[in-house]
CSV table of C-alpha atoms and ligand atoms in Angstrom, one decimal:
chain,number,residue,atom,x,y,z
U,190,MET,CA,163.1,232.9,61.8
U,191,THR,CA,165.1,235.7,63.4
U,192,THR,CA,164.0,239.3,63.6
U,193,PRO,CA,166.4,242.2,64.1
U,194,ILE,CA,165.5,244.3,67.2
U,195,SER,CA,167.0,247.6,65.9
U,196,ASN,CA,166.6,248.8,62.3
U,197,GLN,CA,169.6,251.1,62.4
U,198,GLU,CA,171.8,248.5,63.9
U,199,PHE,CA,170.7,245.9,61.3
U,200,GLN,CA,171.3,248.5,58.5
U,201,ALA,CA,174.7,249.3,59.8
U,202,TYR,CA,175.6,245.6,59.9
U,203,THR,CA,174.5,245.1,56.3
U,204,GLU,CA,176.6,248.1,55.2
U,205,GLY,CA,179.6,246.9,57.2
U,206,ARG,CA,179.8,250.1,59.3
U,207,LEU,CA,179.7,250.9,63.1
U,208,PRO,CA,176.0,251.2,64.4
U,209,ALA,CA,175.1,254.0,66.9
U,210,PRO,CA,174.9,253.0,70.6
U,211,GLU,CA,171.3,252.4,71.6
U,212,LYS,CA,169.2,251.9,74.8
U,213,VAL,CA,168.2,248.2,75.0
U,214,ALA,CA,166.0,248.2,78.1
U,215,ASP,CA,166.0,250.0,81.5
U,216,GLY,CA,169.6,250.6,82.4
U,217,VAL,CA,171.1,248.7,79.5
U,218,TRP,CA,172.8,250.1,76.5
U,219,THR,CA,174.7,248.8,73.5
U,220,LEU,CA,178.2,250.2,72.8
U,221,PRO,CA,179.5,249.0,69.4
U,222,GLN,CA,183.4,248.8,69.4
U,223,ARG,CA,185.6,248.7,66.4
U,224,ASN,CA,187.7,245.5,65.6
U,225,HIS,CA,190.9,244.8,63.8
U,226,PRO,CA,190.7,244.6,60.0
U,227,GLY,CA,190.2,241.0,58.9
U,228,HIS,CA,187.7,240.3,61.8
U,229,MET,CA,184.0,241.1,62.0
U,230,PRO,CA,183.8,244.9,61.7
U,231,PHE,CA,182.6,245.5,65.3
U,232,THR,CA,181.9,243.9,68.7
U,233,LEU,CA,178.7,244.8,70.5
U,234,SER,CA,179.6,245.7,74.1
U,235,TYR,CA,176.9,246.3,76.6
U,236,LEU,CA,176.7,248.6,79.5
U,237,VAL,CA,174.5,247.6,82.5
U,238,GLU,CA,173.6,250.0,85.3
U,239,ASP,CA,172.9,248.6,88.7
U,240,ALA,CA,170.5,249.9,91.4
U,241,GLU,CA,173.3,251.8,93.1
U,242,GLY,CA,174.3,253.7,90.0
U,243,GLY,CA,177.3,251.5,89.3
U,244,VAL,CA,178.0,250.3,85.7
U,245,HIS,CA,179.0,246.9,84.6
U,246,VAL,CA,180.5,246.2,81.1
U,247,VAL,CA,179.7,243.0,79.2
U,248,ASP,CA,182.6,242.4,76.8
U,249,PRO,CA,184.3,245.8,76.7
U,250,GLY,CA,185.8,245.1,73.2
U,251,TRP,CA,189.2,245.2,71.6
U,252,ASP,CA,192.0,247.4,73.0
U,253,LEU,CA,192.7,249.4,69.8
U,254,GLU,CA,192.4,252.8,68.3
U,255,ASP,CA,190.1,255.0,70.4
U,256,ASN,CA,187.9,252.2,71.8
U,257,ALA,CA,189.0,253.0,75.3
U,258,GLU,CA,188.1,256.7,75.0
U,259,ILE,CA,184.7,255.9,73.4
U,260,LEU,CA,184.0,253.5,76.3
U,261,GLU,CA,185.1,256.1,78.9
U,262,ALA,CA,182.8,258.7,77.3
U,263,ALA,CA,179.8,256.4,77.4
U,264,LEU,CA,180.6,255.5,81.0
U,265,ALA,CA,180.6,259.2,81.9
U,266,ARG,CA,177.3,259.8,80.2
U,267,ILE,CA,175.4,257.0,82.0
U,268,GLY,CA,177.4,256.4,85.2
U,269,ALA,CA,175.3,258.7,87.4
U,270,GLY,CA,178.4,260.3,88.7
U,271,LYS,CA,180.2,256.9,89.1
U,272,PRO,CA,182.0,256.5,85.8
U,273,ALA,CA,184.4,253.9,87.1
U,274,PRO,CA,182.9,250.6,86.0
U,275,VAL,CA,182.4,248.1,88.8
U,276,SER,CA,183.0,245.0,86.8
U,277,ALA,CA,183.9,243.7,83.3
U,278,LEU,CA,181.8,240.6,82.6
U,279,LEU,CA,183.5,238.5,79.9
U,280,THR,CA,181.6,236.0,77.9
U,281,HIS,CA,184.9,234.4,76.7
U,282,LEU,CA,188.5,235.0,76.4
U,283,HIS,CA,189.0,236.3,72.8
U,284,PRO,CA,190.6,239.6,72.5
U,285,ASP,CA,187.7,241.3,70.5
U,286,HIS,CA,185.6,240.8,73.7
U,287,THR,CA,188.2,241.1,76.5
U,288,GLY,CA,191.0,243.4,75.3
U,289,LEU,CA,189.8,246.5,77.2
U,290,ALA,CA,189.1,244.6,80.5
U,291,ARG,CA,192.8,245.0,81.4
U,292,THR,CA,192.7,248.8,80.7
U,293,LEU,CA,189.6,249.1,82.8
U,294,ARG,CA,191.2,247.3,85.7
U,295,GLU,CA,194.4,249.4,85.4
U,296,ARG,CA,192.5,252.7,85.3
U,297,HIS,CA,189.6,252.1,87.6
U,298,GLY,CA,190.2,248.9,89.5
U,299,THR,CA,187.4,247.2,87.6
U,300,ARG,CA,186.8,243.6,88.7
U,301,VAL,CA,187.3,241.2,85.8
U,302,VAL,CA,184.9,238.3,85.8
U,303,LEU,CA,185.4,235.1,83.8
U,304,HIS,CA,184.1,231.5,83.9
U,305,ARG,CA,186.2,229.0,85.8
U,306,ARG,CA,186.6,226.8,82.8
U,307,GLU,CA,187.8,229.7,80.7
U,308,HIS,CA,190.5,230.5,83.3
U,309,LYS,CA,191.6,226.9,83.1
U,310,ALA,CA,191.6,227.0,79.3
U,311,GLN,CA,193.8,230.0,79.4
U,312,GLN,CA,196.4,228.1,81.4
U,313,MET,CA,196.1,225.2,79.0
U,314,TYR,CA,196.6,227.6,76.0
U,315,ALA,CA,199.7,229.0,77.7
U,316,GLN,CA,201.2,225.4,78.0
U,317,TRP,CA,200.1,224.6,74.5
U,318,VAL,CA,201.8,227.6,72.9
U,319,ALA,CA,204.9,227.0,74.9
U,320,ASP,CA,205.2,223.5,73.7
U,321,GLU,CA,205.0,223.1,69.9
U,322,SER,CA,205.1,219.3,70.1
U,323,ARG,CA,201.4,219.4,71.3
U,324,ILE,CA,200.4,221.3,68.2
U,325,ARG,CA,202.4,218.9,66.0
U,326,GLU,CA,200.6,216.0,67.7
U,327,ASP,CA,197.3,217.4,66.2
U,328,LEU,CA,198.8,217.9,62.8
U,329,ASP,CA,200.2,214.4,62.7
U,330,ALA,CA,196.8,213.0,63.8
U,331,TRP,CA,195.2,214.9,60.9
U,332,ALA,CA,197.8,213.6,58.5
U,333,VAL,CA,198.7,217.1,57.1
U,334,PRO,CA,200.8,216.6,54.0
U,335,ALA,CA,204.4,217.8,54.2
U,336,GLU,CA,204.0,220.6,51.7
U,337,ARG,CA,201.3,222.2,53.8
U,338,TYR,CA,202.7,221.4,57.2
U,339,GLY,CA,204.5,224.7,57.8
U,340,GLU,CA,201.4,226.8,56.9
U,341,VAL,CA,199.1,224.8,59.2
U,342,LEU,CA,201.6,224.8,62.0
U,343,GLY,CA,202.1,228.6,61.9
U,344,TYR,CA,198.4,229.3,62.0
U,345,ALA,CA,197.5,226.6,64.5
U,346,ALA,CA,199.9,228.1,67.0
U,347,GLY,CA,198.9,231.7,66.2
U,348,SER,CA,195.3,231.1,67.1
U,349,ALA,CA,196.0,230.7,70.8
U,350,ARG,CA,196.0,234.0,72.5
U,351,VAL,CA,196.1,234.8,76.2
U,352,VAL,CA,194.7,238.3,76.9
U,353,VAL,CA,193.5,239.0,80.5
U,354,SER,CA,193.5,237.4,83.9
U,355,ALA,CA,190.4,237.2,86.0
U,356,ASP,CA,189.8,238.7,89.5
U,357,GLN,CA,186.6,236.6,90.0
U,358,LEU,CA,185.8,233.2,88.6
U,359,VAL,CA,182.1,232.2,88.2
U,360,ASP,CA,180.3,228.9,87.6
U,361,ASP,CA,177.1,227.9,85.9
U,362,GLY,CA,174.0,229.1,87.7
U,363,ASP,CA,175.8,231.8,89.8
U,364,LEU,CA,174.0,235.1,90.3
U,365,LEU,CA,176.4,237.9,89.6
U,366,GLN,CA,177.1,240.8,92.1
U,367,VAL,CA,175.0,243.4,90.3
U,368,PRO,CA,172.7,245.2,92.8
U,369,GLY,CA,169.1,245.3,91.9
U,370,ARG,CA,169.4,242.8,89.0
U,371,ARG,CA,169.2,239.1,88.7
U,372,LEU,CA,171.9,238.4,86.2
U,373,ARG,CA,172.6,234.7,86.0
U,374,VAL,CA,175.6,232.8,84.5
U,375,LEU,CA,174.8,230.1,81.9
U,376,HIS,CA,177.9,228.0,80.9
U,377,SER,CA,177.7,227.6,77.2
U,378,PRO,CA,180.8,225.7,76.1
U,379,GLY,CA,181.6,225.2,72.4
U,380,HIS,CA,183.2,228.3,70.8
U,381,THR,CA,185.6,228.2,73.8
U,382,PRO,CA,185.6,225.8,76.8
U,383,GLY,CA,184.4,228.4,79.4
U,384,HIS,CA,182.1,230.6,77.2
U,385,LEU,CA,179.3,231.9,79.2
U,386,CYS,CA,175.9,233.6,78.5
U,387,LEU,CA,174.3,235.9,80.9
U,388,VAL,CA,170.5,236.1,81.4
U,389,ASP,CA,168.8,239.1,82.9
U,390,GLU,CA,166.0,237.2,84.5
U,391,ASP,CA,163.7,240.1,85.0
U,392,GLN,CA,164.1,242.0,81.7
U,393,ARG,CA,164.5,238.8,79.7
U,394,LEU,CA,167.8,239.7,78.0
U,395,LEU,CA,170.3,237.1,77.0
U,396,PHE,CA,173.9,238.4,76.6
U,397,SER,CA,175.1,235.6,74.3
U,398,GLY,CA,178.7,236.6,73.3
U,399,ASP,CA,179.7,234.5,70.3
U,400,HIS,CA,177.4,231.5,71.1
U,401,LEU,CA,174.4,232.4,68.9
U,402,LEU,CA,175.4,235.0,66.3
U,403,PRO,CA,172.5,235.8,63.8
U,404,ARG,CA,174.3,235.3,60.5
U,405,LEU,CA,177.4,233.3,61.2
U,406,THR,CA,177.9,229.8,62.5
U,407,PRO,CA,180.4,230.3,65.3
U,408,GLY,CA,183.7,228.6,65.1
U,409,ILE,CA,183.8,225.6,67.5
U,410,GLY,CA,186.9,224.7,69.6
U,411,ALA,CA,188.5,227.8,68.1
U,412,ALA,CA,191.9,227.5,69.9
U,413,GLY,CA,192.0,224.2,71.8
U,414,GLY,CA,191.8,223.9,75.5
U,415,PHE,CA,189.1,221.2,75.4
U,416,PRO,CA,189.6,217.8,76.9
U,417,GLU,CA,186.2,216.7,75.5
U,418,ASN,CA,184.8,217.0,71.9
U,419,PRO,CA,183.8,220.7,71.6
U,420,LEU,CA,181.1,219.8,69.1
U,421,GLU,CA,179.2,217.6,71.5
U,422,LEU,CA,179.4,220.4,74.1
U,423,TYR,CA,178.3,223.0,71.7
U,424,LEU,CA,175.2,221.0,70.6
U,425,GLU,CA,174.3,220.5,74.2
U,426,SER,CA,174.7,224.3,74.8
U,427,LEU,CA,172.5,225.1,71.7
U,428,ARG,CA,169.8,222.8,73.1
U,429,ARG,CA,170.0,224.5,76.5
U,430,LEU,CA,169.9,228.0,75.2
U,431,SER,CA,167.0,227.3,72.9
U,432,ALA,CA,164.8,227.4,76.0
U,433,TYR,CA,165.4,231.2,76.3
U,434,ASP,CA,163.4,232.0,73.3
U,435,ASP,CA,161.4,234.7,75.1
U,436,CYS,CA,164.6,236.7,75.6
U,437,GLN,CA,166.0,239.4,73.4
U,438,ASN,CA,169.3,238.0,72.1
U,439,LEU,CA,172.0,240.5,72.8
U,440,SER,CA,174.6,239.1,70.4
U,441,GLY,CA,178.3,239.8,70.6
U,442,HIS,CA,178.5,240.8,66.9
U,443,GLN,CA,176.3,241.6,63.9
U,444,TYR,CA,172.9,242.6,65.5
U,445,ARG,CA,170.5,241.9,68.3
U,446,TYR,CA,167.6,239.8,67.4
U,447,ARG,CA,164.6,237.8,68.5
U,448,GLY,CA,164.2,234.1,67.6
U,449,ILE,CA,166.7,232.3,69.8
U,450,ALA,CA,165.2,228.8,69.4
U,451,ASP,CA,164.9,229.0,65.6
U,452,ARG,CA,168.5,230.2,65.4
U,453,ALA,CA,169.8,227.5,67.7
U,454,HIS,CA,167.9,224.9,65.6
U,455,ALA,CA,169.4,226.3,62.3
U,456,ILE,CA,173.0,226.2,63.6
U,457,ALA,CA,172.5,222.7,65.0
U,458,TRP,CA,171.0,221.6,61.7
U,459,ARG,CA,174.1,222.8,59.8
U,460,HIS,CA,176.3,220.8,62.2
U,461,LEU,CA,174.1,217.7,61.7
U,462,HIS,CA,174.5,218.0,58.0
U,463,ARG,CA,178.3,218.2,58.3
U,464,THR,CA,178.3,215.1,60.5
U,465,ALA,CA,176.3,213.2,58.0
U,466,GLU,CA,178.7,214.3,55.3
U,467,VAL,CA,181.6,213.0,57.3
U,468,GLU,CA,179.9,209.8,58.0
U,469,GLN,CA,179.3,209.2,54.3
U,470,VAL,CA,183.0,209.8,53.5
U,471,LEU,CA,184.0,207.3,56.3
U,472,THR,CA,181.4,204.8,55.1
U,473,ASP,CA,183.0,204.9,51.6
U,474,ASP,CA,186.6,204.9,52.9
U,475,ALA,CA,186.9,203.8,56.6
U,476,GLY,CA,190.6,204.6,56.7
U,477,ALA,CA,190.4,208.2,55.4
U,478,THR,CA,192.5,210.6,57.4
U,479,VAL,CA,191.2,213.9,58.7
U,480,TRP,CA,192.9,215.6,55.8
U,481,GLN,CA,191.6,213.2,53.2
U,482,THR,CA,188.1,213.5,54.7
U,483,ALA,CA,188.3,217.4,54.7
U,484,GLU,CA,189.3,217.3,51.0
U,485,ARG,CA,186.0,215.5,50.1
U,486,LEU,CA,183.6,217.7,52.1
U,487,SER,CA,181.7,220.7,50.7
U,488,TRP,CA,183.2,224.1,51.7
U,489,GLY,CA,181.7,227.4,50.9
U,490,ARG,CA,184.5,228.6,48.7
U,491,GLY,CA,185.8,225.2,47.8
U,492,TRP,CA,188.6,223.2,49.5
U,493,GLU,CA,191.3,224.6,47.2
U,494,ALA,CA,190.6,228.1,48.4
U,495,LEU,CA,191.1,227.3,52.1
U,496,THR,CA,194.4,228.5,53.3
U,497,ARG,CA,196.0,229.9,56.6
U,498,HIS,CA,193.6,230.1,59.5
U,499,TYR,CA,190.6,229.1,57.4
U,500,LEU,CA,192.5,225.8,56.6
U,501,VAL,CA,193.2,225.2,60.3
U,502,SER,CA,189.7,225.8,61.2
U,503,ALA,CA,188.4,223.5,58.4
U,504,LEU,CA,190.7,220.7,59.7
U,505,ARG,CA,189.6,221.2,63.3
U,506,GLN,CA,186.0,221.0,62.4
U,507,THR,CA,186.6,217.9,60.3
U,508,ALA,CA,188.5,216.3,63.2
U,509,MET,CA,185.6,217.0,65.6
U,510,HIS,CA,183.0,215.6,63.3
U,511,THR,CA,185.2,212.6,62.6
U,512,ALA,CA,185.7,211.9,66.3
U,513,LEU,CA,181.9,212.2,66.8
U,514,VAL,CA,181.2,209.7,64.0
U,515,ARG,CA,184.0,207.3,65.1
U,516,SER,CA,182.7,207.3,68.6
U,517,GLY,CA,179.3,206.2,67.4
U,518,ARG,CA,177.6,208.9,69.5
U,519,HIS,CA,176.5,210.9,66.5
U,520,HIS,CA,173.2,209.0,66.4
U,521,ASN,CA,172.1,210.5,69.7
U,522,ALA,CA,174.2,213.6,69.8
U,523,PHE,CA,171.1,215.7,70.4
U,524,GLY,CA,169.4,213.3,72.8
U,525,SER,CA,165.6,214.0,72.7
U,526,TRP,CA,166.2,217.4,71.1
U,527,GLN,CA,165.6,217.1,67.4
U,528,PRO,CA,166.8,220.1,65.5
U,529,MET,CA,164.4,221.3,62.8
U,530,ALA,CA,165.4,222.5,59.3
U,531,PRO,CA,165.6,226.2,59.3
U,532,ARG,CA,162.5,228.1,58.1
U,533,THR,CA,162.8,230.7,55.5
U,534,ARG,CA,164.3,233.8,57.2
U,535,THR,CA,163.4,237.4,56.5
U,536,ALA,CA,166.5,238.6,58.3
Q,198,LIG,ZN1,183.9,237.5,68.9
């Protein structure tokens, strides 16, 4: 069961409008930032003040409309005379989280901080986008039929975006340079290869980016860049993050909530079901291709309704589950961690 932390934020989420900024804890505030149409309506950015009056921005948001000016105004309000943000702490490389980091660096010399794996993934994306034959390899492996090939190819290439370079690379377990705070890096791969969560060890806050959204199962392996199976990495990350159940979850979208362990179990449970579904298809028809398998799975709006990037995402998911089943590792994908069925949720 998850419980929203802020009523006004939850209300705004349910009505699809931008919530008001709010104080989260001592020296920590939310700053909801608008997104492009067709994406989630807003990203939750967070402003964190350090012991010297400097401000650090977790995921400054998309570089569009007046987001930059809204951010500047918020910084001027709380920056104790130091409105230039010291660092932009990025949970992952997607533009709804990172877009404004480049603007902050240009205007204020803000240090952009990213996980080392995410930096590597950016380089891989760049190669991948430059070389269409790599994308075609995936499509051929999935056995995409000729009449849908162009559509899948276009959207598979379009999902790789490089937005910002980093000034500082961090690793799992690092303490960030935020005076007066113990803000530690937790590598949480799955959504992207170098996704990170940040835990404020004293105030028990978990800045979780897109890893543990309250009402949406995050896309896994969203734009390539993984040498391993992203699904296995994600399940391991869920198991790991479930240990932070005493923290407030400062989610990157939707709303902040308590109930991290239950949410991690519920998401893992969904994946477990999907794996079982794929296993059943492959038991009935061992030679089924990824495309043929995907056609036989249950999709929210039905297989026929899946087009464009939804279709690419469905094929990627199916390929990951298929690889897990074919490897035989699905029987112990969770190790000793047994995800429980979700309990009835009030929120
Ligand atoms: Zn996002």
